[in-house]
Amino acid sequence: MKIMKFGGTSVGRPERMHQVKDLITRGDEPTIVVLSALSGTTNALVGIGEALASGNKALAKERIDTLHAHYLAFYPALLQTAEAKAKAEEIIKEHFEFLNILLKISFNEAINRDILAQGELLSTKLFYTLLGELQIPAVFLPALDFMSIDENSEPELPKISEKLKAILAQYPNERLFITQGYICKNHRNEVDNLKRGGSDYTASLVAAAINASVCEIWTDIDGMHNNDPRVVDRTRPIAEMSFDEAAELAYFGAKILHPASIWPAQLHNIPVKLLNTMQPDAGGTLIKAAVETTGVKAIAAKDGITAIKIKSSRMLLAYGFLRRIFEVFEKYKTPIDMITTSEVAVSVTIDDLSHLEQIQAELQSFGTVEIDRNQAIICVVGNKVAETKGALQSVLDSLIDIPVRMVSFGGSKHNVSILVDAQYKTQALKSLNEGVFDWSN
Ligand code: ADP
Ligand code: ASP
Ligand code: MG
């Protein structure tokens, strides 16, 4: 079996949904199709939740009505027959009645997550209605029946696998299954999600759960590019990369992939392909275990980083100091991205600021603590980049005009990370683009 995941732009217009229908019916291999919400919907749902959270019901109502109008304009262009149109009207009515009821009850976080789930529920049901109209046999698989996360919001892969295999076993002769990306149940059995961009993660988890032959991520660009196309003018797609390279790029800001979406596929050695719905025959990017290339392959940037420096003369020649520092972050479940140390100071970066005050207070017992907000990590990725002659030199040469706050090199073979103030992010990405890649061919 294979997995085909389509992102928001790929289902965001009626004609795109028709294209998706063409793509999923091209081959013979049984396929699980994972769909995101129509582009713009999750942002709109976030806006509705925010309005409700702040008690502004009038604004929430206005936002619900705007989104409702979008769907009322969408389905007549998607469907032809009166029967299918009536089904779509019923689906849209059900979901917008639900949103409107929320205007009358008190708001909480669980309700907010229910709101966020509406996008994927709507897109998959409308798409399934289209398949029905065209008499394309398919099975609707509600993701909430098998996707789950534990109390630390980590996906429960063994459980997902067991449940999904049991469901699929009921349909031995079917070849098309449609399910929602992003949404899941949490340990309290409430509706939850895999964070923004989470449909990629769903696709990879589903692929791992059933040991799929391939996990295809269909989006609006022809694969992973060597730099952020939203920031840099000149970028090019990368034909092949390793799981490690892709994981690093996803984690450090390449928006094309959810930050955690590589590990499930990597765990089961399932190739991941990044493909363009609008240009289905473009090569895209193949992500797999072993790749022969070396040197800098791509650059990404992650915003919203805070650097924390702990300085103490007690650290000199002392052992156990780092452990005590890390324990503070562990206590507050705050992951660290980058670390650099000297004899008398440690600098770390975090992006989850929920417990920054408590962390700062506890670290102060070890020495002076300095906090720099609004930083960005620039991540330079490539197989064996740390061992490639001249690679570090060309990275640092490219950044000659930019104040660099931290450099992390040698932690892994395929990454050099640089911390700069966020105001230098664009300049850093552009300078590196010219400095580290060969654009002559
Ligand atoms: P989808 O809705 O299909 O999940 P996303 O918007 O999440 O699509 O991801 C695709 C977008 O990621 C592209 O349109 C592009 O602007 C952005 N992007 C950022 N960095 C990269 C990169 N290195 N390579 C390709 N795309 C990238
Ligand atoms: N619809 C969700 C979002 O916009 C999940 C996804 O698109 O991957 O974040
Ligand atoms: Mg995405």
CSV table of C-alpha atoms and ligand atoms in Angstrom, one decimal, residues 5-11 36-39 196-200 217-231 235-238 249 253-258 274-275 277-278 285 298-301, ligand 1:
chain,number,residue,atom,x,y,z
A,5,LYS,CA,-0.9,13.2,1.2
A,6,PHE,CA,-2.3,16.4,-0.3
A,7,GLY,CA,-1.8,19.8,1.4
A,8,GLY,CA,-4.1,22.8,1.7
A,9,THR,CA,-3.4,24.4,-1.7
A,10,SER,CA,-3.8,21.0,-3.4
A,11,VAL,CA,-7.4,20.8,-2.2
A,36,SER,CA,-5.4,18.7,4.8
A,37,ALA,CA,-8.0,21.4,5.2
A,38,LEU,CA,-8.6,23.7,2.2
A,39,SER,CA,-6.0,26.4,2.3
A,196,ARG,CA,0.3,23.3,12.5
A,197,GLY,CA,1.3,21.6,9.3
A,198,GLY,CA,0.6,18.2,11.0
A,199,SER,CA,-0.9,16.4,8.0
A,200,ASP,CA,2.6,15.6,6.8
A,217,ILE,CA,3.7,14.3,0.1
A,218,TRP,CA,1.9,16.3,-2.6
A,219,THR,CA,2.1,20.1,-2.3
A,220,ASP,CA,2.4,23.3,-4.3
A,221,ILE,CA,6.2,23.2,-5.1
A,222,ASP,CA,8.3,20.7,-7.0
A,223,GLY,CA,10.1,19.3,-3.9
A,224,MET,CA,12.5,20.4,-1.2
A,225,HIS,CA,14.5,23.4,-2.5
A,226,ASN,CA,18.0,24.3,-1.4
A,227,ASN,CA,16.9,27.5,0.3
A,228,ASP,CA,13.6,29.1,1.5
A,229,PRO,CA,11.8,30.2,-1.7
A,230,ARG,CA,9.7,32.6,0.3
A,231,VAL,CA,12.8,34.5,1.3
A,235,THR,CA,16.4,28.4,-5.3
A,236,ARG,CA,16.4,25.0,-7.0
A,237,PRO,CA,14.8,21.6,-6.1
A,238,ILE,CA,16.9,18.8,-4.7
A,249,LEU,CA,15.7,20.8,7.4
A,253,GLY,CA,12.2,25.6,9.4
A,254,ALA,CA,11.8,24.2,5.9
A,255,LYS,CA,8.0,24.7,5.9
A,256,ILE,CA,7.4,22.1,3.2
A,257,LEU,CA,7.6,19.4,5.9
A,258,HIS,CA,6.2,19.3,9.4
A,274,LEU,CA,7.8,15.4,-2.2
A,275,LEU,CA,5.8,16.1,-5.3
A,277,THR,CA,0.2,18.6,-7.5
A,278,MET,CA,0.2,21.4,-10.1
A,285,THR,CA,12.5,15.1,-4.1
A,298,ALA,CA,20.3,23.1,1.6
A,299,ILE,CA,19.7,26.0,4.1
A,300,ALA,CA,16.7,26.6,6.3
A,301,ALA,CA,15.9,29.1,9.1
B,1,ADP,P1,1.0,22.2,2.1
B,1,ADP,O1,-0.2,23.1,2.3
B,1,ADP,O2,0.9,21.4,0.9
B,1,ADP,O3,1.3,21.4,3.3
B,1,ADP,P2,3.0,24.1,2.9
B,1,ADP,O4,2.7,25.5,2.6
B,1,ADP,O5,2.9,23.6,4.2
B,1,ADP,O6,2.2,23.2,1.8
B,1,ADP,O7,4.5,23.8,2.3
B,1,ADP,C1,4.9,24.2,1.0
B,1,ADP,C2,5.6,25.5,1.1
B,1,ADP,O8,6.8,25.4,1.8
B,1,ADP,C3,6.1,26.0,-0.3
B,1,ADP,O9,5.1,26.6,-1.0
B,1,ADP,C4,7.2,26.9,0.1
B,1,ADP,O10,6.8,28.3,0.1
B,1,ADP,C5,7.6,26.6,1.5
B,1,ADP,N1,9.0,26.2,1.8
B,1,ADP,C6,9.8,26.7,2.7
B,1,ADP,N2,11.0,26.2,2.7
B,1,ADP,C7,11.0,25.4,1.6
B,1,ADP,C8,12.0,24.6,1.0
B,1,ADP,N3,13.3,24.5,1.4
B,1,ADP,N4,11.7,23.9,-0.1
B,1,ADP,C9,10.4,23.9,-0.6
B,1,ADP,N5,9.4,24.7,-0.1
B,1,ADP,C10,9.7,25.4,1.0
